[in-house]
């Protein structure tokens, strides 16, 4: 059976992803000084500036405006020619303390040993053995293309590029295995330049550097800036908002999504921490060879520490029964928010590492560790 599946990624200069980075950099700035900070920070970017909004409760104060400007300048919006310059854009800050009603449900103890979930909802984790980092192949390649596109912009390998960009990859699957890449789409912001030069440079410096030779063939279609021009970009071309790239941030659509965004949220928000933990569990299960891929759903009630439900789907790739896999998960892993925060060490200022090119599949992140494989294998029989 053959089928096509598509995933996309974006560069740090994309207006939505710019907002995600500001949100996570503000979160990290608070956690760096006060690890117990409660942060739910969202950002809107428009052609004339930035709006920061949300709820923040902390024992420290930070210069939010400086974080915003530094983030924008570091991304590459640092001159007036782009129409959006971090040195002089307007910044409107509207933050207040976390609702006492929400805090009451979370703060069951002062030492974080029994905190309740910061919200109701469901979160998903996923892992598959089709790539070396247990990510679905389409988002794996789309993220690599976006990462490379950003690199050639930042190091001036392609001097005329601008910060904004998107990539998209369509993979042909045969018998549920990636066979080859059917379509590649790259749209990148640029200075006024001959389109043929841009297409040649992107093909050579980005696509050829990322795509394995055995995954591209005569059937592969490549579209580079298919509209023909992409000079106006970033917040000038399209407004941005924190949390609007949740599929880019996760599994490229290969896995279900509970709807909650990640960026700007401290780990008491299970939208973020439980999704990270579900990935951790899923990756260890697949790495233990209990199945070829798995999707895990966990759900919570606000203020309650124990999950309301835990569900798994191995898509008929399981080597042992799903009931046995679920039993192993319940014996090895603990989805209570206090344990998640402790086990994954989530009160550190690590979140700037997650924001771009996906929150999963990066070896330096704690939820990507494979430290439960031996324990799982010992319980398999």
mmCIF file of C-alpha atoms in Angstrom:
data_model
loop_
_atom_site.group_PDB
_atom_site.id
_atom_site.type_symbol
_atom_site.label_atom_id
_atom_site.label_comp_id
_atom_site.label_asym_id
_atom_site.label_seq_id
_atom_site.Cartn_x
_atom_site.Cartn_y
_atom_site.Cartn_z
ATOM 1 C CA UNK A 1 0.000 0.000 0.000
ATOM 2 C CA UNK A 2 1.305 3.429 -0.965
ATOM 3 C CA UNK A 3 0.354 6.719 0.653
ATOM 4 C CA UNK A 4 1.612 10.300 0.863
ATOM 5 C CA UNK A 5 2.099 12.227 4.086
ATOM 6 C CA UNK A 6 3.156 15.860 4.463
ATOM 7 C CA UNK A 7 4.692 17.857 7.328
ATOM 8 C CA UNK A 8 5.934 21.433 7.488
ATOM 9 C CA UNK A 9 8.415 23.438 9.551
ATOM 10 C CA UNK A 10 9.246 27.128 9.917
ATOM 11 C CA UNK A 11 12.372 29.168 10.591
ATOM 12 C CA UNK A 12 12.913 31.343 13.690
ATOM 13 C CA UNK A 13 12.019 34.416 11.623
ATOM 14 C CA UNK A 14 8.490 33.227 10.925
ATOM 15 C CA UNK A 15 6.162 35.632 12.789
ATOM 16 C CA UNK A 16 4.472 32.898 14.860
ATOM 17 C CA UNK A 17 7.794 31.329 15.771
ATOM 18 C CA UNK A 18 9.237 34.737 16.637
ATOM 19 C CA UNK A 19 6.432 35.041 19.205
ATOM 20 C CA UNK A 20 7.138 31.544 20.561
ATOM 21 C CA UNK A 21 10.789 32.492 21.085
ATOM 22 C CA UNK A 22 9.946 35.682 22.952
ATOM 23 C CA UNK A 23 7.542 33.741 25.189
ATOM 24 C CA UNK A 24 10.100 31.041 25.996
ATOM 25 C CA UNK A 25 12.922 33.541 26.536
ATOM 26 C CA UNK A 26 10.760 35.437 29.017
ATOM 27 C CA UNK A 27 9.969 32.142 30.770
ATOM 28 C CA UNK A 28 13.665 31.214 30.951
ATOM 29 C CA UNK A 29 14.584 34.651 32.284
ATOM 30 C CA UNK A 30 12.197 34.140 35.213
ATOM 31 C CA UNK A 31 13.211 30.512 35.871
ATOM 32 C CA UNK A 32 16.892 31.451 35.851
ATOM 33 C CA UNK A 33 16.381 33.567 38.979
ATOM 34 C CA UNK A 34 13.279 31.976 40.524
ATOM 35 C CA UNK A 35 12.700 28.333 39.519
ATOM 36 C CA UNK A 36 9.269 28.379 41.178
ATOM 37 C CA UNK A 37 7.991 31.121 38.850
ATOM 38 C CA UNK A 38 4.559 30.616 37.364
ATOM 39 C CA UNK A 39 4.527 31.877 33.809
ATOM 40 C CA UNK A 40 1.872 31.822 31.113
ATOM 41 C CA UNK A 41 3.192 34.340 28.618
ATOM 42 C CA UNK A 42 1.799 34.926 25.153
ATOM 43 C CA UNK A 43 3.040 37.330 22.500
ATOM 44 C CA UNK A 44 1.453 38.958 19.471
ATOM 45 C CA UNK A 45 3.570 40.441 16.692
ATOM 46 C CA UNK A 46 2.169 42.956 14.220
ATOM 47 C CA UNK A 47 3.733 45.226 11.643
ATOM 48 C CA UNK A 48 4.178 48.064 14.150
ATOM 49 C CA UNK A 49 5.418 46.137 17.163
ATOM 50 C CA UNK A 50 4.949 43.533 19.874
ATOM 51 C CA UNK A 51 2.284 42.902 22.505
ATOM 52 C CA UNK A 52 3.271 40.787 25.536
ATOM 53 C CA UNK A 53 0.373 39.467 27.595
ATOM 54 C CA UNK A 54 -0.368 36.821 30.190
ATOM 55 C CA UNK A 55 -0.040 35.840 33.819
ATOM 56 C CA UNK A 56 3.263 35.820 35.697
ATOM 57 C CA UNK A 57 3.801 35.175 39.409
ATOM 58 C CA UNK A 58 7.423 35.260 40.560
ATOM 59 C CA UNK A 59 9.743 36.359 43.334
ATOM 60 C CA UNK A 60 11.850 38.220 40.804
ATOM 61 C CA UNK A 61 11.387 40.942 38.243
ATOM 62 C CA UNK A 62 12.986 40.915 34.814
ATOM 63 C CA UNK A 63 13.325 43.499 32.084
ATOM 64 C CA UNK A 64 10.735 42.065 29.700
ATOM 65 C CA UNK A 65 11.299 44.763 27.106
ATOM 66 C CA UNK A 66 15.003 43.925 26.919
ATOM 67 C CA UNK A 67 14.232 40.229 26.457
ATOM 68 C CA UNK A 68 11.847 41.084 23.638
ATOM 69 C CA UNK A 69 14.300 43.344 21.812
ATOM 70 C CA UNK A 70 17.266 40.989 22.258
ATOM 71 C CA UNK A 71 15.226 38.076 20.898
ATOM 72 C CA UNK A 72 14.052 39.953 17.814
ATOM 73 C CA UNK A 73 17.536 41.287 17.026
ATOM 74 C CA UNK A 74 19.113 37.853 17.478
ATOM 75 C CA UNK A 75 16.610 36.365 15.043
ATOM 76 C CA UNK A 76 17.762 38.873 12.429
ATOM 77 C CA UNK A 77 15.197 41.661 12.462
ATOM 78 C CA UNK A 78 17.787 44.314 13.215
ATOM 79 C CA UNK A 79 17.472 46.975 10.520
ATOM 80 C CA UNK A 80 14.810 49.251 9.079
ATOM 81 C CA UNK A 81 15.107 47.787 5.582
ATOM 82 C CA UNK A 82 13.177 44.757 6.810
ATOM 83 C CA UNK A 83 10.313 46.963 7.973
ATOM 84 C CA UNK A 84 10.600 45.449 11.450
ATOM 85 C CA UNK A 85 13.550 46.388 13.641
ATOM 86 C CA UNK A 86 13.975 45.120 17.181
ATOM 87 C CA UNK A 87 15.954 48.216 18.069
ATOM 88 C CA UNK A 88 13.029 50.571 17.652
ATOM 89 C CA UNK A 89 9.687 48.735 17.349
ATOM 90 C CA UNK A 90 7.000 49.529 19.927
ATOM 91 C CA UNK A 91 6.477 47.065 22.790
ATOM 92 C CA UNK A 92 3.250 46.904 24.805
ATOM 93 C CA UNK A 93 3.473 44.822 28.006
ATOM 94 C CA UNK A 94 0.266 43.596 29.674
ATOM 95 C CA UNK A 95 0.978 40.977 32.342
ATOM 96 C CA UNK A 96 -0.553 40.273 35.746
ATOM 97 C CA UNK A 97 -0.361 37.619 38.442
ATOM 98 C CA UNK A 98 -1.752 34.121 38.021
ATOM 99 C CA UNK A 99 -5.395 33.729 39.020
ATOM 100 C CA UNK A 100 -5.695 32.760 42.697
ATOM 101 C CA UNK A 101 -8.398 30.250 41.715
ATOM 102 C CA UNK A 102 -5.958 28.426 39.420
ATOM 103 C CA UNK A 103 -3.094 28.696 41.918
ATOM 104 C CA UNK A 104 -5.281 27.160 44.634
ATOM 105 C CA UNK A 105 -5.787 24.041 42.536
ATOM 106 C CA UNK A 106 -2.100 23.642 41.781
ATOM 107 C CA UNK A 107 -0.516 24.512 45.132
ATOM 108 C CA UNK A 108 -1.429 21.560 47.301
ATOM 109 C CA UNK A 109 1.941 21.834 49.031
ATOM 110 C CA UNK A 110 4.805 24.285 49.210
ATOM 111 C CA UNK A 111 7.528 21.776 48.327
ATOM 112 C CA UNK A 112 6.055 20.728 44.972
ATOM 113 C CA UNK A 113 5.723 17.109 46.144
ATOM 114 C CA UNK A 114 2.007 16.965 45.444
ATOM 115 C CA UNK A 115 1.023 19.657 43.001
ATOM 116 C CA UNK A 116 -2.175 19.334 41.035
ATOM 117 C CA UNK A 117 -2.423 19.619 37.269
ATOM 118 C CA UNK A 118 -2.410 23.245 36.136
ATOM 119 C CA UNK A 119 -5.341 22.670 33.818
ATOM 120 C CA UNK A 120 -7.702 20.047 32.469
ATOM 121 C CA UNK A 121 -7.116 18.578 29.034
ATOM 122 C CA UNK A 122 -5.437 15.811 27.089
ATOM 123 C CA UNK A 123 -1.872 15.560 25.851
ATOM 124 C CA UNK A 124 -0.233 13.189 23.390
ATOM 125 C CA UNK A 125 3.202 11.646 22.994
ATOM 126 C CA UNK A 126 4.521 9.700 20.032
ATOM 127 C CA UNK A 127 7.552 7.754 18.890
ATOM 128 C CA UNK A 128 8.403 5.672 15.830
ATOM 129 C CA UNK A 129 11.442 3.670 14.787
ATOM 130 C CA UNK A 130 11.519 5.152 11.255
ATOM 131 C CA UNK A 131 14.280 7.657 12.164
ATOM 132 C CA UNK A 132 17.325 7.584 14.430
ATOM 133 C CA UNK A 133 15.708 10.047 16.860
ATOM 134 C CA UNK A 134 12.375 8.208 16.872
ATOM 135 C CA UNK A 135 10.547 11.008 15.055
ATOM 136 C CA UNK A 136 8.266 10.665 12.012
ATOM 137 C CA UNK A 137 10.286 11.014 8.820
ATOM 138 C CA UNK A 138 8.364 13.942 7.250
ATOM 139 C CA UNK A 139 8.756 16.307 10.222
ATOM 140 C CA UNK A 140 12.295 15.032 10.771
ATOM 141 C CA UNK A 141 13.299 16.188 7.287
ATOM 142 C CA UNK A 142 11.193 19.363 7.336
ATOM 143 C CA UNK A 143 12.913 20.459 10.561
ATOM 144 C CA UNK A 144 16.345 19.669 9.139
ATOM 145 C CA UNK A 145 15.580 21.801 6.098
ATOM 146 C CA UNK A 146 14.402 24.722 8.253
ATOM 147 C CA UNK A 147 17.464 24.391 10.453
ATOM 148 C CA UNK A 148 19.771 24.440 7.430
ATOM 149 C CA UNK A 149 17.868 27.359 5.870
ATOM 150 C CA UNK A 150 18.383 29.292 9.097
ATOM 151 C CA UNK A 151 22.066 28.388 9.193
ATOM 152 C CA UNK A 152 22.796 29.673 5.680
ATOM 153 C CA UNK A 153 20.932 32.883 6.538
ATOM 154 C CA UNK A 154 22.769 33.427 9.824
ATOM 155 C CA UNK A 155 26.276 32.638 8.580
ATOM 156 C CA UNK A 156 25.725 34.541 5.315
ATOM 157 C CA UNK A 157 26.405 31.515 3.118
ATOM 158 C CA UNK A 158 23.514 32.958 1.112
ATOM 159 C CA UNK A 159 23.966 36.667 1.716
ATOM 160 C CA UNK A 160 20.656 37.929 0.369
ATOM 161 C CA UNK A 161 18.356 35.836 2.576
ATOM 162 C CA UNK A 162 16.076 37.391 5.189
ATOM 163 C CA UNK A 163 14.806 35.805 8.442
ATOM 164 C CA UNK A 164 11.370 34.442 7.484
ATOM 165 C CA UNK A 165 10.991 31.002 5.918
ATOM 166 C CA UNK A 166 8.978 27.798 5.697
ATOM 167 C CA UNK A 167 9.698 24.266 4.544
ATOM 168 C CA UNK A 168 7.389 21.405 3.649
ATOM 169 C CA UNK A 169 8.080 17.763 2.877
ATOM 170 C CA UNK A 170 5.791 15.119 1.377
ATOM 171 C CA UNK A 171 6.978 11.545 1.851
ATOM 172 C CA UNK A 172 5.764 8.522 -0.065
ATOM 173 C CA UNK A 173 5.203 5.591 2.268
ATOM 174 C CA UNK A 174 5.070 2.029 1.017
ATOM 175 C CA UNK A 175 3.796 -0.589 3.456
ATOM 176 C CA UNK A 176 4.059 2.078 6.176
ATOM 177 C CA UNK A 177 7.780 2.675 5.543
ATOM 178 C CA UNK A 178 9.258 5.901 4.081
ATOM 179 C CA UNK A 179 10.227 5.072 0.493
ATOM 180 C CA UNK A 180 11.243 8.425 -0.984
ATOM 181 C CA UNK A 181 10.460 12.128 -0.814
ATOM 182 C CA UNK A 182 7.719 13.021 -3.257
ATOM 183 C CA UNK A 183 7.684 16.824 -2.855
ATOM 184 C CA UNK A 184 9.824 19.518 -1.245
ATOM 185 C CA UNK A 185 8.559 23.077 -0.806
ATOM 186 C CA UNK A 186 10.787 25.871 0.474
ATOM 187 C CA UNK A 187 9.669 29.490 0.747
ATOM 188 C CA UNK A 188 12.314 31.881 1.994
ATOM 189 C CA UNK A 189 12.336 35.635 2.477
ATOM 190 C CA UNK A 190 15.004 37.451 0.490
ATOM 191 C CA UNK A 191 16.356 40.758 -0.700
ATOM 192 C CA UNK A 192 15.313 41.696 -4.248
ATOM 193 C CA UNK A 193 17.179 39.055 -6.269
ATOM 194 C CA UNK A 194 16.855 37.085 -9.494
ATOM 195 C CA UNK A 195 14.651 34.089 -8.719
ATOM 196 C CA UNK A 196 16.771 31.676 -10.747
ATOM 197 C CA UNK A 197 19.812 32.531 -8.611
ATOM 198 C CA UNK A 198 17.800 31.968 -5.429
ATOM 199 C CA UNK A 199 16.471 28.616 -6.641
ATOM 200 C CA UNK A 200 19.947 27.445 -7.565
ATOM 201 C CA UNK A 201 21.446 28.530 -4.230
ATOM 202 C CA UNK A 202 18.668 26.974 -2.137
ATOM 203 C CA UNK A 203 18.895 23.714 -4.068
ATOM 204 C CA UNK A 204 22.672 23.528 -3.618
ATOM 205 C CA UNK A 205 23.107 24.943 -0.107
ATOM 206 C CA UNK A 206 19.966 23.658 1.601
ATOM 207 C CA UNK A 207 18.270 20.755 -0.173
ATOM 208 C CA UNK A 208 21.402 18.964 -1.373
ATOM 209 C CA UNK A 209 22.993 19.368 2.063
ATOM 210 C CA UNK A 210 20.021 17.800 3.905
ATOM 211 C CA UNK A 211 18.218 15.256 1.736
ATOM 212 C CA UNK A 212 19.824 11.781 1.548
ATOM 213 C CA UNK A 213 20.589 10.709 -2.013
ATOM 214 C CA UNK A 214 18.521 7.549 -1.703
ATOM 215 C CA UNK A 215 15.410 9.513 -0.683
ATOM 216 C CA UNK A 216 15.229 11.759 -3.749
ATOM 217 C CA UNK A 217 14.714 10.602 -7.334
ATOM 218 C CA UNK A 218 13.316 11.626 -10.741
ATOM 219 C CA UNK A 219 9.789 11.628 -9.313
ATOM 220 C CA UNK A 220 10.631 14.157 -6.602
ATOM 221 C CA UNK A 221 9.099 17.568 -7.187
ATOM 222 C CA UNK A 222 10.848 20.669 -5.825
ATOM 223 C CA UNK A 223 9.179 24.050 -5.396
ATOM 224 C CA UNK A 224 11.321 26.970 -4.253
ATOM 225 C CA UNK A 225 9.471 30.245 -3.632
ATOM 226 C CA UNK A 226 6.602 29.113 -5.870
ATOM 227 C CA UNK A 227 4.889 32.535 -5.664
ATOM 228 C CA UNK A 228 7.971 34.032 -7.369
ATOM 229 C CA UNK A 229 8.750 36.694 -4.760
ATOM 230 C CA UNK A 230 9.074 36.811 -0.966
ATOM 231 C CA UNK A 231 10.661 40.146 -0.058
ATOM 232 C CA UNK A 232 8.036 41.295 2.448
ATOM 233 C CA UNK A 233 7.980 38.898 5.375
ATOM 234 C CA UNK A 234 7.986 38.496 9.129
ATOM 235 C CA UNK A 235 5.432 40.504 11.125
ATOM 236 C CA UNK A 236 5.217 43.040 8.295
ATOM 237 C CA UNK A 237 3.855 40.396 5.942
ATOM 238 C CA UNK A 238 1.735 38.495 8.470
ATOM 239 C CA UNK A 239 0.921 38.929 12.144
ATOM 240 C CA UNK A 240 2.322 36.393 14.602
ATOM 241 C CA UNK A 241 1.015 34.720 17.748
ATOM 242 C CA UNK A 242 2.448 32.401 20.388
ATOM 243 C CA UNK A 243 1.166 28.851 20.104
ATOM 244 C CA UNK A 244 0.032 28.908 16.500
ATOM 245 C CA UNK A 245 2.564 26.313 15.304
ATOM 246 C CA UNK A 246 1.614 23.398 17.564
ATOM 247 C CA UNK A 247 1.845 20.783 14.785
ATOM 248 C CA UNK A 248 5.242 22.099 13.697
ATOM 249 C CA UNK A 249 6.290 21.897 17.361
ATOM 250 C CA UNK A 250 5.272 18.258 17.741
ATOM 251 C CA UNK A 251 5.034 15.440 15.188
ATOM 252 C CA UNK A 252 4.030 17.159 11.969
ATOM 253 C CA UNK A 253 0.487 15.850 12.108
ATOM 254 C CA UNK A 254 1.486 12.196 12.378
ATOM 255 C CA UNK A 255 0.206 12.094 15.958
ATOM 256 C CA UNK A 256 -3.003 13.417 17.501
ATOM 257 C CA UNK A 257 -2.801 16.723 19.381
ATOM 258 C CA UNK A 258 -4.698 17.826 22.473
ATOM 259 C CA UNK A 259 -4.724 21.451 21.341
ATOM 260 C CA UNK A 260 -2.567 23.009 24.038
ATOM 261 C CA UNK A 261 0.499 25.010 23.017
ATOM 262 C CA UNK A 262 3.889 24.813 24.759
ATOM 263 C CA UNK A 263 5.817 28.063 24.539
ATOM 264 C CA UNK A 264 5.679 30.540 27.407
ATOM 265 C CA UNK A 265 4.281 28.015 29.896
ATOM 266 C CA UNK A 266 6.094 26.902 33.044
ATOM 267 C CA UNK A 267 6.104 23.150 33.825
ATOM 268 C CA UNK A 268 3.149 23.287 36.216
ATOM 269 C CA UNK A 269 1.100 23.560 33.012
ATOM 270 C CA UNK A 270 0.536 19.958 31.935
ATOM 271 C CA UNK A 271 -0.125 21.162 28.378
ATOM 272 C CA UNK A 272 3.644 21.313 28.203
ATOM 273 C CA UNK A 273 5.138 19.029 30.850
ATOM 274 C CA UNK A 274 2.795 16.064 30.326
ATOM 275 C CA UNK A 275 3.289 16.230 26.551
ATOM 276 C CA UNK A 276 7.035 16.070 27.167
ATOM 277 C CA UNK A 277 6.593 13.135 29.545
ATOM 278 C CA UNK A 278 4.329 11.278 27.111
ATOM 279 C CA UNK A 279 7.076 11.598 24.484
ATOM 280 C CA UNK A 280 9.603 10.303 27.033
ATOM 281 C CA UNK A 281 7.446 7.252 27.719
ATOM 282 C CA UNK A 282 6.700 6.609 24.048
ATOM 283 C CA UNK A 283 10.349 6.826 23.011
ATOM 284 C CA UNK A 284 11.483 4.396 25.716
ATOM 285 C CA UNK A 285 8.729 1.935 24.774
ATOM 286 C CA UNK A 286 9.679 1.928 21.070
ATOM 287 C CA UNK A 287 13.405 1.796 21.877
ATOM 288 C CA UNK A 288 12.666 -1.292 23.993
ATOM 289 C CA UNK A 289 11.281 -2.954 20.851
ATOM 290 C CA UNK A 290 7.812 -3.484 22.300
ATOM 291 C CA UNK A 291 6.344 -1.930 19.148
ATOM 292 C CA UNK A 292 7.442 -0.047 16.040
ATOM 293 C CA UNK A 293 5.450 3.071 16.916
ATOM 294 C CA UNK A 294 3.152 4.221 19.665
ATOM 295 C CA UNK A 295 0.832 7.101 20.464
ATOM 296 C CA UNK A 296 0.085 7.830 24.100
ATOM 297 C CA UNK A 297 -2.778 9.988 25.378
ATOM 298 C CA UNK A 298 -2.914 11.229 28.968
ATOM 299 C CA UNK A 299 -5.618 13.463 30.426
ATOM 300 C CA UNK A 300 -5.995 15.513 33.609
ATOM 301 C CA UNK A 301 -8.481 17.385 35.759
ATOM 302 C CA UNK A 302 -7.335 20.769 37.048
ATOM 303 C CA UNK A 303 -5.980 20.589 40.579
ATOM 304 C CA UNK A 304 -5.832 16.759 40.571
ATOM 305 C CA UNK A 305 -2.420 15.119 40.488
ATOM 306 C CA UNK A 306 -3.281 11.674 39.153
ATOM 307 C CA UNK A 307 -4.228 11.484 35.480
ATOM 308 C CA UNK A 308 -7.860 10.887 34.633
ATOM 309 C CA UNK A 309 -6.953 8.462 31.841
ATOM 310 C CA UNK A 310 -4.059 6.857 29.996
ATOM 311 C CA UNK A 311 -4.532 5.407 26.507
ATOM 312 C CA UNK A 312 -2.125 3.837 24.004
ATOM 313 C CA UNK A 313 -2.279 2.935 20.318
ATOM 314 C CA UNK A 314 0.502 0.915 18.689
ATOM 315 C CA UNK A 315 -1.129 0.838 15.225
ATOM 316 C CA UNK A 316 -0.883 -2.974 15.124
ATOM 317 C CA UNK A 317 2.924 -2.857 15.364
ATOM 318 C CA UNK A 318 3.081 -4.267 18.908
ATOM 319 C CA UNK A 319 5.279 -7.296 19.669
ATOM 320 C CA UNK A 320 3.373 -8.008 22.902
ATOM 321 C CA UNK A 321 -0.214 -7.169 23.802
ATOM 322 C CA UNK A 322 -1.192 -3.530 24.269
ATOM 323 C CA UNK A 323 -2.589 -4.507 27.662
ATOM 324 C CA UNK A 324 0.876 -5.700 28.686
ATOM 325 C CA UNK A 325 2.502 -2.527 27.317
ATOM 326 C CA UNK A 326 0.055 -0.394 29.299
ATOM 327 C CA UNK A 327 0.802 -2.445 32.411
ATOM 328 C CA UNK A 328 4.534 -1.857 31.926
ATOM 329 C CA UNK A 329 3.967 1.882 31.467
ATOM 330 C CA UNK A 330 1.966 2.049 34.697
ATOM 331 C CA UNK A 331 4.688 0.142 36.570
ATOM 332 C CA UNK A 332 7.654 2.144 35.260
ATOM 333 C CA UNK A 333 6.363 5.690 34.765
ATOM 334 C CA UNK A 334 4.536 8.214 36.946
ATOM 335 C CA UNK A 335 2.468 10.873 35.183
ATOM 336 C CA UNK A 336 1.785 12.995 38.266
ATOM 337 C CA UNK A 337 2.890 16.602 37.592
ATOM 338 C CA UNK A 338 5.221 16.756 40.605
ATOM 339 C CA UNK A 339 7.055 13.638 39.423
ATOM 340 C CA UNK A 340 7.229 14.847 35.825
ATOM 341 C CA UNK A 341 8.838 18.111 36.944
ATOM 342 C CA UNK A 342 11.318 16.276 39.167
ATOM 343 C CA UNK A 343 12.168 13.375 36.850
ATOM 344 C CA UNK A 344 12.691 15.561 33.780
ATOM 345 C CA UNK A 345 14.238 18.441 35.768
ATOM 346 C CA UNK A 346 11.868 20.965 34.249
ATOM 347 C CA UNK A 347 12.429 23.971 36.511
ATOM 348 C CA UNK A 348 15.650 24.937 34.756
ATOM 349 C CA UNK A 349 15.819 27.673 32.075
ATOM 350 C CA UNK A 350 15.963 25.161 29.206
ATOM 351 C CA UNK A 351 12.994 26.225 27.155
ATOM 352 C CA UNK A 352 14.828 28.385 24.616
ATOM 353 C CA UNK A 353 16.352 25.096 23.434
ATOM 354 C CA UNK A 354 12.930 23.728 22.540
ATOM 355 C CA UNK A 355 11.327 26.567 20.625
ATOM 356 C CA UNK A 356 12.654 26.171 17.081
ATOM 357 C CA UNK A 357 12.775 23.070 14.846
ATOM 358 C CA UNK A 358 10.515 21.025 17.113
ATOM 359 C CA UNK A 359 10.263 20.268 20.821
ATOM 360 C CA UNK A 360 11.125 16.606 20.264
ATOM 361 C CA UNK A 361 13.994 14.646 18.786
ATOM 362 C CA UNK A 362 16.794 16.759 20.293
ATOM 363 C CA UNK A 363 19.218 14.614 22.295
ATOM 364 C CA UNK A 364 20.100 17.369 24.782
ATOM 365 C CA UNK A 365 16.546 17.497 26.188
ATOM 366 C CA UNK A 366 15.732 15.389 29.239
ATOM 367 C CA UNK A 367 12.571 13.853 27.791
ATOM 368 C CA UNK A 368 14.645 12.359 24.979
ATOM 369 C CA UNK A 369 16.777 10.189 27.255
ATOM 370 C CA UNK A 370 16.535 6.402 26.950
ATOM 371 C CA UNK A 371 17.176 5.505 30.567
ATOM 372 C CA UNK A 372 14.239 3.143 31.090
ATOM 373 C CA UNK A 373 14.937 0.654 28.301
ATOM 374 C CA UNK A 374 16.621 -1.985 30.448
ATOM 375 C CA UNK A 375 13.866 -1.829 33.053
ATOM 376 C CA UNK A 376 11.187 -2.126 30.375
ATOM 377 C CA UNK A 377 12.886 -5.096 28.725
ATOM 378 C CA UNK A 378 13.124 -6.870 32.069
ATOM 379 C CA UNK A 379 9.340 -6.569 32.481
ATOM 380 C CA UNK A 380 8.479 -7.617 28.933
ATOM 381 C CA UNK A 381 8.280 -11.364 29.559
#
